Coordinates of C-alpha atoms in Angstrom, one line a residue:
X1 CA 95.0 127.9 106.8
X2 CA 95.0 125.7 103.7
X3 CA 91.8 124.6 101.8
X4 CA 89.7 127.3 103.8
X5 CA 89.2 130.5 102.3
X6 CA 88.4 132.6 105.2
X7 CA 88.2 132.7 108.8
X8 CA 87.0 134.6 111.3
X9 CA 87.4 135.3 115.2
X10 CA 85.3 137.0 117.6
X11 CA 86.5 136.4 121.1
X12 CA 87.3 132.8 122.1
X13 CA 85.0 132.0 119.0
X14 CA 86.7 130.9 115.5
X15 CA 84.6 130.8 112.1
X16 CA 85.9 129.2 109.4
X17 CA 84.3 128.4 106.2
X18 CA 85.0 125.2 104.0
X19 CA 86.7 125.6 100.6
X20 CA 85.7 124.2 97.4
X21 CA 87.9 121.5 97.6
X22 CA 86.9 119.8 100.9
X23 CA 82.9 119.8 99.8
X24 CA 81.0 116.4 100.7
X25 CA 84.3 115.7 103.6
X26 CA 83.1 114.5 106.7
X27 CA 82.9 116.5 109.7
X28 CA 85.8 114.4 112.0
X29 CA 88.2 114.1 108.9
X30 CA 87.9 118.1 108.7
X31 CA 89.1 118.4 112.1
X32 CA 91.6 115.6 111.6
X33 CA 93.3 117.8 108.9
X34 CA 93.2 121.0 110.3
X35 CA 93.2 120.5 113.9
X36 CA 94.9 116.7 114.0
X37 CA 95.4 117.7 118.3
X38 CA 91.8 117.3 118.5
X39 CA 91.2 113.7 119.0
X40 CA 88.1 111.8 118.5
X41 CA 87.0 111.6 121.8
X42 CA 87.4 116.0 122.4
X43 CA 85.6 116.1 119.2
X44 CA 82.5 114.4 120.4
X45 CA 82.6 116.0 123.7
X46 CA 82.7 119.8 121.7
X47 CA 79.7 118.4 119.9
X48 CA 77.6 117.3 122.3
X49 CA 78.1 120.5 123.9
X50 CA 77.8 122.3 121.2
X51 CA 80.5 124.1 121.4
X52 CA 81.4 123.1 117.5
X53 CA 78.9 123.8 115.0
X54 CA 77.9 124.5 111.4
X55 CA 75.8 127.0 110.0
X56 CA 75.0 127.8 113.8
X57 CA 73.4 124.3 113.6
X58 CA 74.3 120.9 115.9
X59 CA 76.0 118.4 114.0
X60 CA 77.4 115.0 114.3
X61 CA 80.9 113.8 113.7
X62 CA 79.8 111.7 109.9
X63 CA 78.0 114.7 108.8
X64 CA 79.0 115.5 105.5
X65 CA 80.1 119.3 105.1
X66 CA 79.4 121.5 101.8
X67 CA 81.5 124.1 100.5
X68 CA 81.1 127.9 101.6
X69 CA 79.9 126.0 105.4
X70 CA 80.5 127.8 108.6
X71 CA 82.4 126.3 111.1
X72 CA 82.0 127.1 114.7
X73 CA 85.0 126.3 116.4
X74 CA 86.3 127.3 120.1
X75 CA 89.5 128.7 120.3
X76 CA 90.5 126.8 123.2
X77 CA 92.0 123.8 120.9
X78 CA 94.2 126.2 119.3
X79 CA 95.9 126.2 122.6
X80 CA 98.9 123.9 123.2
X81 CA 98.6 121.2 126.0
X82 CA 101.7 121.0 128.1
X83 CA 100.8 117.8 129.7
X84 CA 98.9 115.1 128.7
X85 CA 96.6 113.7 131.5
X86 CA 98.5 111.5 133.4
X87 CA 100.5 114.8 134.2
X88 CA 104.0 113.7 131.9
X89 CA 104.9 115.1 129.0
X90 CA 103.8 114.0 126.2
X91 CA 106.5 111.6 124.1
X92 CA 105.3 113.1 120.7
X93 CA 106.2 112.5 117.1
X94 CA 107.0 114.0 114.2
X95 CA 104.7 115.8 112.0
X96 CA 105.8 113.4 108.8
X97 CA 105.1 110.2 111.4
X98 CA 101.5 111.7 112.5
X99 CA 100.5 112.7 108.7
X100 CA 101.6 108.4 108.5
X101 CA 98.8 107.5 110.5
X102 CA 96.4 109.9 109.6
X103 CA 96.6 108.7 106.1
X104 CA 96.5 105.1 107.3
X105 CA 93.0 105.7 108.9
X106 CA 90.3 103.7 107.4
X107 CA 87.5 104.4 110.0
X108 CA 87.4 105.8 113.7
X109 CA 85.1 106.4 116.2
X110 CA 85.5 106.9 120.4
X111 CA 86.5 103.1 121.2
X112 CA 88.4 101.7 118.2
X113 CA 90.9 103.0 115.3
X114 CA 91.2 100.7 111.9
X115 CA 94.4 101.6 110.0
X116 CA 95.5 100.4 106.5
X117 CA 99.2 99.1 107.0
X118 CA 101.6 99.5 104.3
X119 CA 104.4 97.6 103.3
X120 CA 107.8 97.4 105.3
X121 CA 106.7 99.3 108.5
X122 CA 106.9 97.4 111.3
X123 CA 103.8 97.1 113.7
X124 CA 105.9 96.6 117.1
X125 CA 109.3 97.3 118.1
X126 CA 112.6 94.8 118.2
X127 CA 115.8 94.2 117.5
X128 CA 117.2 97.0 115.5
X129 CA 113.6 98.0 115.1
X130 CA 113.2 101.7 116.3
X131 CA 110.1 102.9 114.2
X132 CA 107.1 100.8 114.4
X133 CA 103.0 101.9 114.3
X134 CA 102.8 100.9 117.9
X135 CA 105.5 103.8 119.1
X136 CA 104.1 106.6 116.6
X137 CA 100.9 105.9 118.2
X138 CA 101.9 106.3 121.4
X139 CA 103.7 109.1 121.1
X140 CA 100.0 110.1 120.0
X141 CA 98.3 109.8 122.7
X142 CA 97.1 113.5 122.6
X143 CA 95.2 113.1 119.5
X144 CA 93.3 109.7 120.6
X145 CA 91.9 111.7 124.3
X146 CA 95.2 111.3 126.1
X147 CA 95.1 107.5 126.4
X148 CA 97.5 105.3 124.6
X149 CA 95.8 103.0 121.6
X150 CA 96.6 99.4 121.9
X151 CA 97.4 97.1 119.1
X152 CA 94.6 94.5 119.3
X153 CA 96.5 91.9 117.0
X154 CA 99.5 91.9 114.8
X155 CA 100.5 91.5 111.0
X156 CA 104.1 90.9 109.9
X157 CA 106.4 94.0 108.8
X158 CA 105.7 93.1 105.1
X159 CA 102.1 92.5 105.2
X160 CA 99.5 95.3 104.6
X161 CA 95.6 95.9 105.0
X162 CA 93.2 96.1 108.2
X163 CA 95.1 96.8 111.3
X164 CA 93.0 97.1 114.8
X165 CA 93.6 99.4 117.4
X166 CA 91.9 100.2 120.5
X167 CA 91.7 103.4 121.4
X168 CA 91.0 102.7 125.5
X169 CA 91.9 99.9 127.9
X170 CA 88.3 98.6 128.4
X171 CA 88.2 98.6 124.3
X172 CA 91.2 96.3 124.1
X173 CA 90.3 93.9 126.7
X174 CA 86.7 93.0 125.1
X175 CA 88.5 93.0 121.1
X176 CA 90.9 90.8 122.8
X177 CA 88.7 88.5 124.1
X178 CA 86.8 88.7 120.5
X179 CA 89.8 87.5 118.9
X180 CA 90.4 84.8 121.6
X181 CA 86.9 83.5 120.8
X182 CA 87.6 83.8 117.2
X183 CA 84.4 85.6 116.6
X184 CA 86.3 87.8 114.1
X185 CA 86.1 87.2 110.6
X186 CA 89.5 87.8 108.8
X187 CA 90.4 87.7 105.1
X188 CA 93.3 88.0 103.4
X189 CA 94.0 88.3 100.0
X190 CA 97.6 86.7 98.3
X191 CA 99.1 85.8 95.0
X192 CA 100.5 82.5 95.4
X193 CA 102.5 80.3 93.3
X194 CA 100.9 78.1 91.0
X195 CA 96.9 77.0 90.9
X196 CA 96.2 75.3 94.8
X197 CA 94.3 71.9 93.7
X198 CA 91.3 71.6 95.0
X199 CA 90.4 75.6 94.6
X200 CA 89.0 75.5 97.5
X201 CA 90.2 73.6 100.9
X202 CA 91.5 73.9 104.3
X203 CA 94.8 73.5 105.9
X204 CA 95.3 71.9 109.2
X205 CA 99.0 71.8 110.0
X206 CA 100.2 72.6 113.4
X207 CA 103.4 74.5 113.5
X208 CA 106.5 75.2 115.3
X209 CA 109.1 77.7 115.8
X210 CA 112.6 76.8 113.9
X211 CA 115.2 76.6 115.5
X212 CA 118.7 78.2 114.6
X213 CA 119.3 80.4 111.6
X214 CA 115.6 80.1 110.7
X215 CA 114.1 81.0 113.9
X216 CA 112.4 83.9 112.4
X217 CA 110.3 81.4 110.7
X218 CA 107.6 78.1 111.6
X219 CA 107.7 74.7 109.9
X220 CA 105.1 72.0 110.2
X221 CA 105.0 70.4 113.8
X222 CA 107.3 66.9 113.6
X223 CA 105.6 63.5 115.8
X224 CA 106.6 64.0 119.3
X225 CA 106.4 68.4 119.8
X226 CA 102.3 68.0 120.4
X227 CA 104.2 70.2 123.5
X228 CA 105.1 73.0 121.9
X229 CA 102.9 72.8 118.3
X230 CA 100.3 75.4 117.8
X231 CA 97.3 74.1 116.1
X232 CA 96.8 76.2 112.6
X233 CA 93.9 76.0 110.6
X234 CA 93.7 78.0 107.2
X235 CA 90.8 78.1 104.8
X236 CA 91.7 78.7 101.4
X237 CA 89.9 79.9 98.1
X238 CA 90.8 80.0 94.3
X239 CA 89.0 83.9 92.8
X240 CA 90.9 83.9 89.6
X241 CA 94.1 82.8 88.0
X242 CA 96.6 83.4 85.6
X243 CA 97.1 80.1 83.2
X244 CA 99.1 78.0 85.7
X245 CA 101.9 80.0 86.8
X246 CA 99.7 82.2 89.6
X247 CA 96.9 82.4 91.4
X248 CA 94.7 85.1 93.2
X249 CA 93.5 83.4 96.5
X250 CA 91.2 84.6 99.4
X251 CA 92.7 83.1 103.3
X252 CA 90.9 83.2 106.3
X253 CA 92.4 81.7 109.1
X254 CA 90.6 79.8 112.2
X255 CA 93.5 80.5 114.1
X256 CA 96.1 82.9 114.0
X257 CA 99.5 82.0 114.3
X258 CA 102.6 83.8 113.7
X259 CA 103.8 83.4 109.5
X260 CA 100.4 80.8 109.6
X261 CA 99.2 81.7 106.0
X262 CA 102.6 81.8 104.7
X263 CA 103.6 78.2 106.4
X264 CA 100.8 76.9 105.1
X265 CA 100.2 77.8 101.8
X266 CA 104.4 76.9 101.4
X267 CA 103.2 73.4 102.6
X268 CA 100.4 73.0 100.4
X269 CA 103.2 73.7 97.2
X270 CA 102.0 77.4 96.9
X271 CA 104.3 80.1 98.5
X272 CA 102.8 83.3 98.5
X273 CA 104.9 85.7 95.8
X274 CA 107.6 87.7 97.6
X275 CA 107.9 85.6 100.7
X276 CA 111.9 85.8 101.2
X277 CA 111.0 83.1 104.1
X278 CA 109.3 80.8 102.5
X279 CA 110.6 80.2 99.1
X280 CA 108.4 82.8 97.4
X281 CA 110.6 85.0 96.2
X282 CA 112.5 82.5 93.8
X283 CA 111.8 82.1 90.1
X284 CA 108.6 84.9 90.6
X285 CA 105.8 83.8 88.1
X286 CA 106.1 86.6 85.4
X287 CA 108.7 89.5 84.1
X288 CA 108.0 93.1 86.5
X289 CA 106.4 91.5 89.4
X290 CA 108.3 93.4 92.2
X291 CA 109.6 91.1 94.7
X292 CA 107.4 92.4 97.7
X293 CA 105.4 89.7 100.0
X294 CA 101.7 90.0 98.2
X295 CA 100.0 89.1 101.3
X296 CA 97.3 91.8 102.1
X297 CA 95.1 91.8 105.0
X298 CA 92.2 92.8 102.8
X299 CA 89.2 92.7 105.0
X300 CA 88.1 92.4 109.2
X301 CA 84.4 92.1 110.6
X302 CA 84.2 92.4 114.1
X303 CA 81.5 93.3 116.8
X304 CA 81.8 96.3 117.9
X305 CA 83.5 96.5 121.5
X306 CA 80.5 98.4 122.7
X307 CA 77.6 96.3 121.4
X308 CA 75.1 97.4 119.1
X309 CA 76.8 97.2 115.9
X310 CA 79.4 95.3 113.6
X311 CA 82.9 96.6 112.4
X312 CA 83.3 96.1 108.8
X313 CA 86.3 97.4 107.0
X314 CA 88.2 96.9 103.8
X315 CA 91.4 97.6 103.0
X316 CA 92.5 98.5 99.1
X317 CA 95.7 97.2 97.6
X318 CA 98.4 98.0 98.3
X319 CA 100.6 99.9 95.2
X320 CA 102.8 96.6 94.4
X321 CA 100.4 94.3 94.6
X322 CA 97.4 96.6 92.6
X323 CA 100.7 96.7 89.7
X324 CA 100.5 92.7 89.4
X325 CA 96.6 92.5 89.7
X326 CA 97.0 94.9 86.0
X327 CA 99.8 92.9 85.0
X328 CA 98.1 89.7 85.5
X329 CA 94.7 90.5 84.7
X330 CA 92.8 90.5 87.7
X331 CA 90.3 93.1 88.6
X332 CA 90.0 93.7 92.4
X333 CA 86.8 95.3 91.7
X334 CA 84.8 92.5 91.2
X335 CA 84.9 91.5 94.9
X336 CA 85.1 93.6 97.9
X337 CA 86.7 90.8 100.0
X338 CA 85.5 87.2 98.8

């Protein structure tokens, strides 16, 4: 197997050691690379039973491993599972599609999943539209217990960062209802256009759907559609700059409306760069800045669907928008997500 150096079997017992290489890993992203069947939810049930163990000791999942370890692992997951519990076949996906997600996986545990999306994968499915996170997941189902993870909110096809999942049904209900309640704290991180005057402000616009070729897109809500405007409020905040052609900003919507940062800061005289929808994407604000959307969902802090605790993840750049930080100057570093 690669990265261990030796293994061993006696009976429906496996012992393997860790390698050099995978010293100081976590316990669960061990599994998840050598044994990516065994979902979350089968791992904790083989520790609590103790049926996987190191050095002959009970462990938790975050236990951090050291190299030369011993492994105890049952040979039961080494099995294949013919049906997944609902008693159809499982849909599956492709080994490249499940490496995708594994490598998208920012933190896990038995209730929720927080991936970082990247650029141009769509998170649903539509017209035209045949792979999408929301279908490779499913077609996981037997590495996340056997349930299917629901998508717990959206981001468009072009936007990256914090992406989260529910991993049951009773999960998704209560982060639903979080969201609805706006008791989650959202920020985004976007190069926009020009310097927004004041640096700091809020946008209230309500918006609407357009209609006809645009109807892929939202404008501002005209006197008289109060019956089918969604209110949109957007808070906005200047971190640094570049002279006056460009400007790092920090968004946290109030509200969260389809294309509602990119509506708004276009209606405040800022497009975000890239946006082919909304006029970003013309007359870009320096030489080698690719033409992607630089909208990054940088950073989510959320109450735990189970009590007791507070999710708080952060997503890093994405590769074209880390290449204009350097090219403009900026040093993400400096905040985690202001």
């Amino acid at each position: 197997m690669t990265n261990v150096s030796s293994a061993t079997t006696t009976g429906k017992v496996e012992t393997l050691r860790v390698a050099e290489s995978e010293a100081d890993m976590r316990l669960d992203r061990w599994f998840r690379v050598h044994f990516p069947e065994v979902g979350y939810t089968y791992l904790q049930k083989l520790l609590r039973s103790g049926q996987v163990r190191v050095n002959s000791k009970r462990v938790q999942a975050n236990d951090r491993l050291r190299a030369g370890s011993e492994i105890r692992v049952p040979a039961i997951i080494r099995e294949p599972k013919k049906v997944n519990p609902s008693g159809r076949p499982a849909m599956g996906v492709s080994k490249g599609d499940r490496d995708t997600i594994e490598k998208m996986i920012l933190y896990e545990d038995e209730h929720v999943l927080v991936l970082n999306k990247p650029f141009g994968l769509a998170v649903q499915g539509g017209t035209g539209t045949k792979k999408h996170i929301d279908g490779m997941l499913e077609g996981m189902a037997d590495r996340f217990g056997g349930e299917r993870p629901r998508l717990v909110h959206r981001l468009d096809r072009d936007t990256t960062g914090v992406l989260l999942v529910a991993k049951t049904r009773d999960a998704a209900a209560k982060l639903g209802r979080t969201f609805q309640t706006r008791s989650a704290a959202k920020t985004y991180w976007a190069l926009v256009k020009g310097v927004p005057k004041p640096p700091q402000g809020k946008v209230e616009a309500a918006l609407v759907k357009a209609s006809g070729p645009d109807g892929d897109r939202v404008r501002k809500a005209k006197p008289g559609e109060q019956d089918v405007a969604m209110h949109a409020t957007t808070h906005y905040s200047v971190i640094d700059r570049a002279a006056h052609k460009a400007a790092w900003v920090s968004l946290k919507p109030v509200t969260g409306r389809q294309h509602q940062l990119r509506a708004h800061m276009h209606l405040i005289g800022h497009p975000i760069v890239g946006d082919n929808k909304y006029e970003g994407d013309v007359h870009m604000p320096a030489e080698n800045i690719e033409k992607k959307l630089h909208l990054h969902a940088r950073r989510l802090v959320i109450p735990h669907p189970k009590g007791g605790k507070t999710i708080d993840v952060t997503a890093p750049l994405p590769a074209h928008m880390a290449a204009s930080w350097d090219l403009l100057g900026f040093d993400p570093g400096r905040f985690k997500a202001e």
